[in-house]
Amino acid sequence: MADIQVIRESEVVAAESPRSPEANLGMKVEDLWDIMEPQLSPNEKLNACFESIPVSAFPSAPSPVVEIKSDTSLAEAVKILSDHKMLSAPVVDVDAPEDATWMDRYIGVVEFAGIAVWILHQSEPTSPRKEHSGKALAMAIGLTNAAGLGTLGPEDASATSGNFFEALTSSEFYKNTKVRDISGSFRWAPFLALQKSNSFLTMLLLLSKYKMKSIPVIDLGEAKIDNIITQSAVIHMLAECAGLQWFESWGTKKLSDIGLPSMSPEHIIKVHEEEPVLQAFKLMRKMRIGAIPVVDSDGRKAVGNISLRDVQYLLTAPEIYRDYRSITAKNFLTAVRSYLKEHHETSPMLNDMITCTKDHTIKELILKLDYQKVHRVYVVDDAGNLEGVITLRDIISRLVHEPRGYFGDFFDGVLPLPQNSRV
C-alpha cells in the first residue's frame, strides 16, 4: 500500500515577494473587499468583488494557446495533447474562411476523455473493429453520446493486453482518422466561450457549478481564442493570494466547516486493483469525473490514482504492456511508474496518494494542490481509510455562489444540449 502523505502546516509553500500576476489580481479583490458595504456577509463580499473584475484581468497562460487543426489525425492529436501535458485542445477548421466568426472557426474540442471512450468502443467484443461507423468515430471527441457502451468486467481484461494496444496504435484506422471526420457530432456552438468583458464571477461559476474543466476567452475582433482559463489556473491564483485579508478570512476554515468532502465514503467511485484499467477509464467517462482511486482488495484503502490524462500511456507507449497477459489497474500503475522512472519523466503518478483529513484548512489544501500540480486530494481517516474526495471544482464552488437569476439568457443558443453530452 502506498504511504499516506498527510498535509501539514509546515509543508505549506507560500508565495514570495515580489508577487506574481495572479497575486496582483488578488490585490484587486483586496482593494474591492475594503470598500464593500459592511453589511454584506463575507460570501456576499466575495461574490461582489469577483463580479466587479472582468475576465480580461486574468493573466494569460505562459505559452500561446495550443490549437489542433481539423485535418490532424487522431494519433497526432494524442501526441500533441501528451507533449503539451494538456487534457484537451480546441479544434480549428482548416477550411474556414479568413473572415469566419469564432463559432465557424472552431468546430469543437478534442480531449483525452473522448479518446478513452473511443478506446472502450474498440475494446468492446460486441463491436467488431472492422465496422467503424460514424458513431464509433464520434466517440473520439468529448461532446458525444457515451451511452450504450455495455459493461466491461474482469472477464474482458485479457482482451486489453499490450498486443491489443500495439495493434490499435499501429492500425491505419487510428493513424488516418482525422479530427474533422468526427466533426459531425458537434452542435453549432462547440464549446461555451467567454468574452473579455464577462465577469470573474461568471467564469468561476462555470468552472464550478457548471462543471467546465476549462473556459476559452474569445477575442471577438480577431475571432480567435485569446486565453484558456482552467480550474488549475484558478487554484494557482488562489495559492498566490495567501496572506491577503479576503483570502485568509475564507481559507483558514476547516474542510469540515465548509461541507467538504461533499460525498460519503460509500459514494466514492473507485476501481479495484485487479479490475481491467479500461474499467477505470470507463467509469470516469460515465460518471464525468477526471480521476479515480485504485483500491486494495477490501476496497477501503487507496493504492494509487488514475486520471483521464493517463490514457496517453495506453496510446503513446503500448510496448510497456507487452509482458502483461491483461492490463489490470494494478499492472497499469506498475508499468507506467516503471516507464516514467526509466525515462526520467516527472508525473503525479510517481508520487504517493495526496491525502488530507477533514481537520485541514482549505488554505492548506489549495497550497498543496498547487505545489503538487494535482487535481484532487483524497480525504482519509486516522486509519488511512478513504472518506471522500475533494476536487478543484469542489474548492472553487465554496468560493462563490450563484445569485438567483444570475445567468438570465446567457445560455440561449447553447442549450439544450444533445442527449448525454456535457457543457
Coordinates of C-alpha atoms in Angstrom, one line a residue:
M1 CA 0.0 0.0 0.0
A2 CA 1.2 3.5 -0.8
D3 CA 2.3 5.5 2.2
I4 CA -0.2 8.1 3.3
Q5 CA 1.1 11.6 2.7
V6 CA -0.5 14.0 5.2
I7 CA -0.7 17.7 4.6
R8 CA 0.8 19.6 7.5
E9 CA 1.1 23.3 8.1
S10 CA 5.0 23.0 7.9
E11 CA 4.6 21.8 4.3
V12 CA 2.7 24.8 3.1
V13 CA 4.5 26.8 0.5
A14 CA 3.5 30.4 0.4
A15 CA 4.1 32.9 -2.3
E16 CA 7.2 35.0 -2.1
S17 CA 7.5 38.7 -2.9
P18 CA 7.5 40.2 -5.5
R19 CA 4.0 39.0 -6.1
S20 CA 3.0 37.2 -9.3
P21 CA 0.4 38.5 -11.8
E22 CA -2.1 36.2 -10.1
A23 CA -1.3 37.8 -6.7
N24 CA -1.7 41.2 -8.2
L25 CA -5.2 40.1 -9.3
G26 CA -5.8 39.1 -5.8
M27 CA -4.8 42.6 -4.7
K28 CA -7.7 43.9 -6.9
V29 CA -10.0 41.8 -4.8
E30 CA -8.4 43.1 -1.6
D31 CA -9.0 46.7 -2.7
L32 CA -12.6 46.0 -3.5
W33 CA -13.0 44.0 -0.3
D34 CA -12.0 47.0 1.8
I35 CA -14.6 49.3 0.2
M36 CA -17.6 46.9 0.1
E37 CA -20.6 47.7 2.2
P38 CA -20.1 46.5 5.8
Q39 CA -23.5 44.9 6.0
L40 CA -22.6 42.3 3.4
S41 CA -21.6 38.9 4.6
P42 CA -18.1 37.6 3.6
N43 CA -19.6 35.3 0.9
E44 CA -21.6 38.2 -0.5
K45 CA -18.5 40.4 -0.5
L46 CA -16.5 37.8 -2.4
N47 CA -19.3 37.5 -5.0
A48 CA -19.5 41.3 -5.4
C49 CA -15.7 41.6 -5.7
F50 CA -15.5 38.9 -8.4
E51 CA -18.5 40.4 -10.2
S52 CA -16.6 43.7 -10.5
I53 CA -13.5 42.2 -12.1
P54 CA -13.5 41.3 -15.9
V55 CA -12.2 38.0 -17.2
S56 CA -9.6 40.0 -19.2
A57 CA -7.8 40.7 -15.9
F58 CA -6.9 37.0 -15.6
P59 CA -3.2 36.5 -16.5
S60 CA -2.7 34.8 -19.9
A61 CA -1.1 31.4 -20.0
P62 CA 2.8 31.5 -20.2
S63 CA 2.7 29.9 -23.7
P64 CA 0.3 30.6 -26.7
V65 CA -3.0 28.7 -26.8
V66 CA -2.4 25.3 -28.4
E67 CA -4.9 24.5 -31.2
I68 CA -5.4 21.3 -33.2
K69 CA -6.2 21.6 -36.9
S70 CA -9.2 19.7 -38.2
D71 CA -7.0 17.7 -40.7
T72 CA -4.9 16.4 -37.8
S73 CA -5.0 12.6 -37.3
L74 CA -6.2 11.1 -34.1
A75 CA -2.7 9.7 -33.5
E76 CA -1.2 13.2 -34.0
A77 CA -3.8 14.7 -31.7
V78 CA -2.9 12.3 -28.9
K79 CA 0.8 13.2 -29.3
I80 CA 0.0 17.0 -29.2
L81 CA -2.0 16.7 -26.1
S82 CA 0.6 14.4 -24.5
D83 CA 3.6 16.7 -25.4
H84 CA 1.9 19.8 -24.1
K85 CA 0.6 18.0 -20.9
M86 CA -3.0 19.0 -21.7
L87 CA -6.3 17.3 -21.2
S88 CA -8.0 19.0 -24.2
A89 CA -7.5 21.4 -27.0
P90 CA -9.8 23.4 -29.4
V91 CA -10.1 22.2 -32.9
V92 CA -9.7 24.7 -35.8
D93 CA -11.5 24.2 -39.1
V94 CA -8.7 24.5 -41.7
D95 CA -11.4 25.1 -44.4
A96 CA -12.9 28.1 -42.6
P97 CA -12.6 31.4 -44.5
E98 CA -10.3 34.1 -43.1
D99 CA -13.2 36.3 -42.0
A100 CA -15.1 33.5 -40.2
T101 CA -16.6 34.2 -36.8
W102 CA -15.2 32.3 -33.9
M103 CA -18.2 29.9 -33.9
D104 CA -17.4 29.0 -37.5
R105 CA -13.7 28.9 -36.9
Y106 CA -13.7 26.4 -34.1
I107 CA -15.5 23.1 -34.6
G108 CA -15.1 21.6 -31.2
V109 CA -12.7 20.3 -28.5
V110 CA -10.7 17.1 -28.7
E111 CA -9.8 15.6 -25.3
F112 CA -8.4 12.6 -23.5
A113 CA -11.9 11.9 -22.1
G114 CA -13.3 11.3 -25.5
I115 CA -10.3 9.3 -26.6
A116 CA -10.8 7.0 -23.6
V117 CA -14.4 6.4 -24.8
W118 CA -13.1 5.7 -28.3
I119 CA -10.7 3.1 -26.9
L120 CA -13.5 1.5 -25.0
H121 CA -15.5 1.2 -28.1
Q122 CA -12.6 -0.6 -29.9
S123 CA -12.3 -3.0 -27.0
E124 CA -16.0 -4.0 -26.9
P125 CA -16.2 -7.6 -28.1
T126 CA -19.7 -6.9 -29.4
S127 CA -18.4 -4.2 -31.7
P128 CA -16.2 -5.6 -34.5
R129 CA -13.3 -3.3 -35.1
K130 CA -13.8 -3.6 -38.9
E131 CA -17.1 -1.8 -38.6
H132 CA -16.1 1.7 -38.0
S133 CA -19.3 3.6 -38.1
G134 CA -19.9 7.3 -37.7
K135 CA -20.9 6.6 -34.1
A136 CA -17.5 4.9 -33.4
L137 CA -15.7 7.9 -34.8
A138 CA -17.8 10.3 -32.8
M139 CA -16.7 8.7 -29.6
A140 CA -13.2 10.1 -30.1
I141 CA -14.4 13.6 -29.1
G142 CA -15.5 15.0 -25.8
L143 CA -19.0 16.3 -26.8
T144 CA -20.5 12.9 -27.8
N145 CA -23.1 10.4 -26.7
A146 CA -21.3 8.0 -24.4
A147 CA -24.3 5.9 -23.7
G148 CA -24.9 2.2 -24.6
L149 CA -21.3 1.0 -24.1
G150 CA -22.2 -2.0 -22.1
T151 CA -20.3 -3.3 -19.1
L152 CA -16.6 -4.1 -19.1
G153 CA -15.9 -6.6 -16.4
P154 CA -12.8 -8.6 -15.2
E155 CA -13.6 -11.3 -17.8
D156 CA -12.7 -8.8 -20.6
A157 CA -9.3 -7.9 -19.1
S158 CA -7.5 -10.4 -21.3
A159 CA -8.7 -8.6 -24.4
T160 CA -6.8 -5.5 -23.3
S161 CA -3.2 -6.8 -23.4
G162 CA -0.2 -4.9 -24.8
N163 CA -0.8 -6.6 -28.1
F164 CA -4.2 -5.0 -28.4
F165 CA -2.9 -1.5 -27.9
E166 CA 0.1 -2.1 -30.1
A167 CA -2.2 -3.3 -32.9
L168 CA -4.6 -0.4 -32.3
T169 CA -1.9 2.4 -32.4
S170 CA -0.2 0.9 -35.5
S171 CA -3.5 0.5 -37.4
E172 CA -4.2 2.6 -40.4
F173 CA -7.6 3.5 -38.9
Y174 CA -6.0 5.0 -35.9
K175 CA -3.3 6.8 -37.8
N176 CA -5.5 8.1 -40.7
T177 CA -8.7 9.1 -38.9
K178 CA -8.8 12.9 -39.0
V179 CA -10.3 15.1 -36.4
R180 CA -12.6 16.6 -39.0
D181 CA -14.0 13.2 -39.7
I182 CA -15.8 13.3 -36.4
S183 CA -16.9 16.9 -36.5
G184 CA -20.5 15.9 -37.5
S185 CA -21.2 15.2 -33.8
F186 CA -20.8 18.9 -32.8
R187 CA -23.6 21.3 -32.2
W188 CA -23.3 24.8 -33.6
A189 CA -21.6 26.1 -30.5
P190 CA -18.9 23.5 -29.9
F191 CA -17.9 24.9 -26.6
L192 CA -19.0 27.6 -24.3
A193 CA -16.7 30.7 -24.6
L194 CA -16.5 33.9 -22.6
Q195 CA -15.8 37.4 -23.9
K196 CA -13.2 39.5 -22.2
S197 CA -15.9 41.7 -20.7
N198 CA -17.6 38.9 -18.9
S199 CA -17.0 38.9 -15.1
F200 CA -14.8 36.8 -12.9
L201 CA -17.9 35.6 -11.1
T202 CA -19.3 34.2 -14.3
M203 CA -16.1 32.3 -15.0
L204 CA -15.8 30.9 -11.5
L205 CA -19.4 29.6 -11.6
L206 CA -18.9 27.9 -15.0
L207 CA -15.8 26.2 -13.6
S208 CA -17.6 25.0 -10.5
K209 CA -21.4 24.7 -10.6
Y210 CA -21.5 24.1 -14.3
K211 CA -18.6 21.6 -14.3
M212 CA -16.4 23.1 -17.0
K213 CA -12.8 22.0 -16.9
S214 CA -11.6 25.0 -18.9
I215 CA -13.1 28.1 -20.5
P216 CA -11.8 29.7 -23.7
V217 CA -11.8 33.5 -23.7
I218 CA -12.6 34.9 -27.2
D219 CA -11.1 38.0 -28.8
L220 CA -14.1 39.0 -30.9
G221 CA -12.0 41.3 -33.0
E222 CA -9.6 38.6 -34.1
A223 CA -12.3 35.8 -33.8
K224 CA -9.7 33.7 -32.0
I225 CA -9.2 32.3 -28.6
D226 CA -7.1 34.8 -26.6
N227 CA -6.8 32.7 -23.4
I228 CA -8.0 29.5 -21.8
I229 CA -8.7 29.6 -18.1
T230 CA -8.5 26.2 -16.4
Q231 CA -9.5 25.1 -12.9
S232 CA -5.8 24.6 -12.2
A233 CA -5.1 28.2 -13.1
V234 CA -7.7 29.4 -10.7
I235 CA -6.3 27.3 -7.9
H236 CA -2.8 28.7 -8.7
M237 CA -4.3 32.2 -8.4
L238 CA -5.8 31.4 -5.1
A239 CA -2.5 30.0 -3.8
E240 CA -0.7 33.2 -4.8
C241 CA -3.2 35.2 -2.8
A242 CA -2.2 33.5 0.6
G243 CA -1.8 36.2 3.2
L244 CA -4.3 38.6 1.8
Q245 CA -7.2 39.5 4.1
W246 CA -10.0 38.3 1.9
F247 CA -8.3 35.0 1.2
E248 CA -7.4 34.4 4.9
S249 CA -10.9 35.1 6.1
W250 CA -12.1 32.3 3.8
G251 CA -9.1 30.0 3.5
T252 CA -8.5 29.4 7.2
K253 CA -11.8 27.5 7.6
K254 CA -11.6 23.7 8.2
L255 CA -12.8 21.5 5.4
S256 CA -15.5 20.0 7.7
D257 CA -16.8 23.6 8.4
I258 CA -17.5 24.3 4.7
G259 CA -19.0 20.9 3.9
L260 CA -16.0 19.2 2.3
P261 CA -15.8 16.4 1.3
S262 CA -19.3 16.6 -0.1
M263 CA -19.7 12.8 -0.5
S264 CA -19.9 9.9 1.9
P265 CA -17.4 7.0 1.7
E266 CA -19.9 4.6 0.1
H267 CA -20.4 7.0 -2.8
I268 CA -16.7 7.2 -3.8
I269 CA -16.3 6.0 -7.3
K270 CA -13.3 3.6 -7.4
V271 CA -11.8 0.6 -9.1
H272 CA -10.2 -2.4 -7.5
E273 CA -6.6 -3.1 -8.4
E274 CA -7.4 -6.4 -10.2
E275 CA -10.0 -4.9 -12.4
P276 CA -9.1 -4.0 -16.0
V277 CA -7.7 -0.5 -16.3
L278 CA -10.3 0.2 -19.0
Q279 CA -12.9 -0.1 -16.3
A280 CA -11.4 2.9 -14.6
F281 CA -11.5 5.0 -17.8
K282 CA -15.0 3.8 -18.5
L283 CA -16.2 4.8 -15.0
M284 CA -14.5 8.2 -15.3
R285 CA -16.3 8.9 -18.6
K286 CA -19.6 7.6 -17.5
M287 CA -19.6 9.5 -14.2
R288 CA -17.9 12.6 -15.8
I289 CA -15.0 12.7 -13.4
G290 CA -11.3 13.3 -14.1
A291 CA -9.7 10.6 -12.0
I292 CA -10.4 7.6 -9.9
P293 CA -8.7 5.9 -6.9
V294 CA -7.4 2.3 -7.2
V295 CA -8.2 0.5 -4.0
D296 CA -6.9 -2.8 -2.5
S297 CA -8.9 -6.0 -2.2
D298 CA -11.0 -4.8 0.8
G299 CA -11.9 -1.6 -1.1
R300 CA -11.1 0.8 1.8
K301 CA -7.5 1.9 1.2
A302 CA -6.2 3.5 -1.9
V303 CA -3.0 2.2 -3.5
G304 CA -2.9 4.6 -6.5
N305 CA -4.8 7.1 -8.6
I306 CA -5.6 7.0 -12.4
S307 CA -6.6 10.1 -14.3
L308 CA -8.0 10.7 -17.7
R309 CA -4.6 12.2 -18.7
D310 CA -3.1 8.8 -18.0
V311 CA -4.9 7.3 -21.1
Q312 CA -1.9 8.7 -23.0
Y313 CA 0.2 5.8 -21.7
L314 CA -2.1 3.3 -23.4
L315 CA -1.6 5.1 -26.7
T316 CA 1.9 6.6 -26.7
A317 CA 3.9 3.7 -25.1
P318 CA 1.9 0.5 -25.6
E319 CA 5.1 -1.6 -25.7
I320 CA 5.4 -1.3 -22.0
Y321 CA 2.5 -3.8 -21.6
R322 CA 3.9 -6.5 -23.8
D323 CA 4.7 -8.8 -20.9
Y324 CA 1.3 -8.5 -19.3
R325 CA -1.4 -11.0 -20.2
S326 CA -4.0 -8.4 -19.0
I327 CA -3.7 -4.8 -18.2
T328 CA -5.4 -4.6 -14.8
A329 CA -5.4 -1.3 -12.8
K330 CA -2.5 -2.6 -10.7
N331 CA -0.5 -3.7 -13.8
F332 CA -1.1 -0.3 -15.4
L333 CA 0.2 1.6 -12.4
T334 CA 3.2 -0.7 -12.1
A335 CA 4.1 -0.5 -15.9
V336 CA 3.6 3.3 -16.1
R337 CA 5.6 4.0 -13.0
S338 CA 8.5 1.9 -14.3
Y339 CA 8.3 3.6 -17.7
L340 CA 8.4 7.1 -16.1
K341 CA 11.4 6.2 -13.9
E342 CA 13.3 4.6 -16.8
H343 CA 12.7 7.7 -19.0
H344 CA 13.4 10.1 -16.1
E345 CA 10.0 11.8 -16.6
T346 CA 8.1 13.6 -13.8
S347 CA 4.4 12.8 -13.3
P348 CA 2.0 12.9 -10.3
M349 CA 1.7 9.2 -10.8
L350 CA 5.2 8.7 -9.4
N351 CA 4.1 10.2 -6.1
D352 CA 2.2 8.7 -3.3
M353 CA -1.5 9.4 -2.9
I354 CA -2.1 13.0 -1.9
T355 CA -4.3 12.9 1.2
C356 CA -5.7 15.0 4.0
T357 CA -8.1 14.9 6.8
K358 CA -11.3 16.8 7.5
D359 CA -9.4 18.9 10.0
H360 CA -7.1 20.6 7.5
T361 CA -8.0 24.0 6.2
I362 CA -8.9 24.9 2.7
K363 CA -5.8 27.1 2.5
E364 CA -3.6 24.1 3.2
L365 CA -5.4 22.2 0.6
I366 CA -5.0 24.9 -2.1
L367 CA -1.3 25.3 -1.4
K368 CA -0.8 21.6 -1.6
L369 CA -2.7 21.1 -4.8
D370 CA -0.9 24.0 -6.5
Y371 CA 2.5 22.8 -5.3
Q372 CA 2.0 19.2 -6.3
K373 CA 0.1 20.1 -9.6
V374 CA -2.7 17.6 -9.0
H375 CA -6.4 18.0 -9.4
R376 CA -7.7 16.2 -6.4
V377 CA -7.0 15.2 -2.8
Y378 CA -8.3 12.1 -1.1
V379 CA -9.7 12.5 2.4
V380 CA -8.8 9.7 4.9
D381 CA -9.5 8.9 8.5
D382 CA -6.8 8.1 11.1
A383 CA -6.5 4.5 9.8
G384 CA -6.0 5.6 6.3
N385 CA -9.4 4.5 5.0
L386 CA -11.0 6.6 2.3
E387 CA -13.6 9.0 3.5
G388 CA -14.1 11.2 0.4
V389 CA -12.6 13.1 -2.5
I390 CA -12.0 16.9 -2.9
T391 CA -11.5 18.2 -6.4
L392 CA -10.5 21.6 -7.8
R393 CA -14.2 22.2 -8.7
D394 CA -15.3 21.5 -5.1
I395 CA -12.9 24.2 -3.8
I396 CA -14.0 26.8 -6.4
S397 CA -17.6 26.0 -5.6
R398 CA -17.1 27.0 -2.0
L399 CA -15.6 30.4 -3.0
V400 CA -18.6 31.8 -4.8
H401 CA -22.4 31.2 -5.1
E402 CA -24.8 31.8 -8.0
P403 CA -27.3 34.6 -7.3
R404 CA -30.9 33.9 -8.3
G405 CA -31.4 34.5 -12.0
Y406 CA -27.8 35.4 -12.5
F407 CA -27.2 33.9 -15.9
G408 CA -30.5 35.0 -17.4
D409 CA -30.4 34.3 -21.2
F410 CA -26.6 33.6 -21.1
F411 CA -27.1 30.0 -22.3
D412 CA -29.5 30.9 -25.1
G413 CA -28.2 29.3 -28.3
V414 CA -26.1 26.9 -26.4
L415 CA -28.8 24.9 -24.6
P416 CA -30.5 22.5 -24.8
L417 CA -27.5 20.2 -25.3
P418 CA -27.5 16.9 -27.3
Q419 CA -28.6 14.0 -25.1
N420 CA -25.8 12.8 -22.8
S421 CA -23.4 15.5 -23.8
R422 CA -21.7 17.8 -21.4
V423 CA -21.0 21.5 -21.4

